[in-house]
Amino acid sequence: MILSIEENICDIKKQLPKDVTLIAVSKTRTVEEIQEVYDQGVRDFGENKVQELTDKIDRFDSSVRWHLIGHLQTNKVKYIVGKVHLIHSVDSIKLLKEIEKRYGADNLTANILIQINIGREESKTGIFKEDLPEILEACEICNNIKVKGLMSVIPKGSEEDCKKYFREMQNIWHSIKEKSYKNISMDYLSMGMTHDYKFALEEGSNMIRVGEGIFGKRNYNK
Ligand SMILES: *Cc1c(COP(=O)(O)O)cnc(C)c1O
């Protein structure tokens, strides 16, 4: 049975504790489709490509919070300065420094998450967990960056495997939260997508990123 966008959102929202943010992942979707979701009261949207993101930003009012959830190339940082609510995908010190430089030039602050490749998959971006201390140290000396938490895309797998990875992320998140770093607050744990957000919620996620579960199947050839 295929449900409407309205029914999908309703169904997801019913399962969400109050402090959990639902991000509608709108990559590949048209402005009209996004408008349908917007009309249901959703204001957080996630995009994975800079060009597509900046095109869409101009089509909506400033109540929308845009999340960059895909890999960000250093040479594209300049296009998103001041435009996004949260960058989920910071995965290198080189990228961090470029964000610091570009936001600094405009006297703005970037809110970011550090992306962790918790399943150590070659096909995925994100840092390995052992590289966290080094990047956090680099964050502490920034003037125009605030780290708001962690993000991960876990490997596809069984319920047990999903929960294992999500739990590991939650443990890392908590261990940083307990310490006091400059510029770093663990407000958000961004994990869980259409097929695994239920497990992510059980393991402490407070920001889920759902695409197909809201909009229906994605067609990349459109
Ligand atoms: C596409 C994407 C999602 C959403 O995936 P669905 O399976 O459609 O829910 C979430 N996070 C990231 C980083 C993505 O690229």
XYZ file of C-alpha atoms and ligand atoms in Angstrom:
237
model
C 0.000 0.000 0.000
C 1.385 3.397 -0.939
C 0.502 6.131 1.494
C 0.371 9.840 0.788
C 3.041 12.263 1.969
C 0.588 13.520 4.556
C -0.037 10.014 5.927
C 3.677 9.225 5.971
C 4.529 12.309 8.005
C 1.667 11.705 10.380
C 2.803 8.136 10.928
C 6.422 9.127 11.629
C 5.533 12.026 13.895
C 3.409 9.741 16.053
C 6.529 7.742 16.878
C 8.764 10.690 17.717
C 9.441 11.878 21.240
C 9.094 15.644 21.519
C 12.805 16.425 21.548
C 13.518 14.594 18.293
C 13.888 16.567 15.072
C 12.540 15.058 11.861
C 14.526 16.102 8.807
C 12.759 15.487 5.514
C 15.470 14.467 3.059
C 14.435 16.229 -0.121
C 17.299 15.335 -2.477
C 16.062 14.663 -6.042
C 12.597 15.994 -5.116
C 10.900 18.839 -6.909
C 9.941 22.141 -5.322
C 6.287 21.046 -5.574
C 6.953 17.852 -3.641
C 8.873 19.760 -0.974
C 6.027 22.259 -0.746
C 3.646 19.395 0.082
C 5.830 18.435 3.029
C 6.226 22.060 4.067
C 2.439 22.365 4.094
C 2.343 19.592 6.703
C 4.351 21.812 9.030
C 7.802 20.339 8.420
C 10.535 23.009 8.393
C 13.719 20.926 8.478
C 14.914 19.715 5.063
C 18.069 17.797 4.161
C 19.987 17.958 0.894
C 23.182 16.208 -0.111
C 24.394 18.342 -3.024
C 25.421 21.985 -2.786
C 24.083 23.082 -6.168
C 20.698 21.441 -5.616
C 20.563 22.894 -2.123
C 21.271 26.484 -3.137
C 18.762 26.272 -6.002
C 16.054 25.148 -3.596
C 16.841 27.601 -0.792
C 15.793 30.479 -3.023
C 12.391 28.912 -3.603
C 11.347 28.836 0.061
C 10.955 31.381 2.835
C 13.434 31.801 5.667
C 11.420 29.681 8.112
C 12.951 26.597 6.491
C 16.033 25.135 8.188
C 18.276 23.585 5.540
C 20.576 20.759 6.524
C 23.534 19.765 4.395
C 23.781 16.015 4.919
C 26.003 14.926 2.006
C 29.753 15.052 1.535
C 30.969 18.657 1.267
C 33.925 19.421 -0.963
C 36.201 22.200 0.295
C 35.846 24.164 -2.928
C 32.061 24.362 -2.453
C 32.002 25.758 1.073
C 31.871 29.297 -0.274
C 28.442 28.688 -1.802
C 26.711 27.751 1.436
C 28.070 30.346 3.872
C 25.215 31.724 5.944
C 22.626 29.651 4.095
C 22.369 26.413 6.036
C 21.129 25.704 9.533
C 23.478 22.776 10.142
C 26.280 21.041 8.227
C 26.063 17.349 9.177
C 28.987 16.073 7.181
C 32.251 17.554 8.415
C 34.788 14.788 7.900
C 38.256 16.353 7.761
C 40.381 19.047 9.333
C 40.946 20.478 5.879
C 37.198 20.990 5.459
C 36.911 22.367 8.980
C 39.572 24.970 8.234
C 37.875 26.024 5.021
C 34.544 26.473 6.837
C 36.330 28.508 9.521
C 37.948 30.693 6.876
C 34.832 31.309 4.775
C 32.452 31.903 7.688
C 35.088 34.061 9.364
C 35.329 36.281 6.294
C 31.606 37.043 6.652
C 31.728 37.237 10.429
C 29.290 34.335 10.730
C 29.223 31.170 12.813
C 28.819 27.734 11.243
C 26.945 25.061 13.176
C 28.327 21.652 12.323
C 28.218 17.966 13.174
C 31.184 15.643 12.845
C 30.379 12.679 10.630
C 31.689 9.334 11.805
C 32.087 6.319 9.530
C 31.175 3.946 12.316
C 31.011 0.866 10.070
C 34.427 1.674 8.565
C 33.021 1.250 5.051
C 35.216 2.254 2.153
C 32.196 3.489 0.227
C 31.247 5.983 2.931
C 32.656 9.304 4.027
C 33.152 10.316 7.643
C 36.095 9.977 9.977
C 37.064 6.867 11.903
C 36.306 7.131 15.595
C 39.989 7.083 16.533
C 40.456 10.320 14.587
C 37.913 12.188 16.701
C 40.322 13.623 19.316
C 42.410 15.291 16.640
C 39.460 16.940 14.880
C 37.897 18.016 18.177
C 41.174 19.670 19.119
C 41.093 21.541 15.826
C 37.508 22.636 16.562
C 38.515 24.088 19.912
C 40.740 26.675 18.318
C 38.108 27.837 15.811
C 36.384 31.206 16.173
C 33.586 30.760 13.678
C 32.521 27.159 14.203
C 30.319 25.523 16.798
C 30.191 21.742 16.932
C 26.667 20.683 17.828
C 27.026 16.925 17.773
C 27.697 13.833 15.703
C 26.234 12.262 12.594
C 26.515 8.822 11.060
C 25.225 6.695 8.211
C 25.528 3.092 9.325
C 26.006 -0.013 7.155
C 22.921 -1.836 5.907
C 22.272 -4.864 8.057
C 20.090 -6.745 10.500
C 18.248 -5.096 13.374
C 20.955 -6.342 15.735
C 23.765 -4.899 13.611
C 21.969 -1.561 13.256
C 21.479 -1.304 16.986
C 25.098 -2.212 17.639
C 26.337 0.659 15.454
C 23.801 3.132 16.815
C 24.723 2.164 20.372
C 28.385 2.662 19.627
C 27.600 6.126 18.265
C 25.579 6.948 21.356
C 28.466 5.878 23.591
C 30.915 8.104 21.726
C 28.434 10.989 21.835
C 27.997 10.586 25.603
C 31.709 10.358 26.247
C 32.292 13.697 24.510
C 29.262 15.230 26.199
C 30.747 14.484 29.612
C 33.901 16.431 28.880
C 34.059 20.167 28.471
C 35.538 21.317 25.219
C 35.577 24.837 23.889
C 33.125 25.343 20.984
C 31.706 21.864 21.369
C 28.312 20.868 22.752
C 26.767 17.497 22.088
C 23.211 18.699 21.422
C 22.491 16.497 18.442
C 22.973 12.885 17.538
C 21.941 12.677 13.894
C 21.292 9.068 12.923
C 18.537 6.962 11.456
C 17.028 6.915 7.968
C 13.872 5.408 6.466
C 14.783 1.785 7.101
C 16.456 2.112 10.466
C 15.181 5.214 12.252
C 13.092 3.135 14.654
C 16.247 1.437 15.918
C 18.122 4.742 15.980
C 15.464 6.240 18.235
C 15.819 3.323 20.622
C 19.541 4.033 20.797
C 19.286 7.728 21.549
C 19.085 9.513 18.207
C 17.482 12.944 18.441
C 17.675 13.863 14.777
C 16.429 11.470 12.110
C 16.845 11.973 8.369
C 14.010 10.448 6.382
C 13.677 10.610 2.598
C 11.792 7.718 1.004
C 9.716 7.170 4.137
C 8.144 10.568 3.504
C 8.314 11.197 -0.242
C 8.188 7.611 -1.559
C 10.829 5.895 -3.704
C 13.562 8.097 -5.128
C 14.193 8.177 -8.845
C 17.716 9.405 -9.591
C 17.117 9.514 -13.357
C 14.400 12.107 -13.295
C 19.539 10.084 1.249
C 19.994 10.245 2.649
C 19.119 10.011 3.716
C 17.686 9.553 3.546
O 17.638 8.250 3.072
P 16.234 7.469 2.981
O 16.604 6.051 2.858
O 15.548 8.001 1.753
O 15.470 7.778 4.218
C 19.606 10.230 5.004
N 20.873 10.616 5.235
C 21.742 10.840 4.220
C 23.123 11.283 4.549
C 21.337 10.666 2.896
O 22.211 10.883 1.911
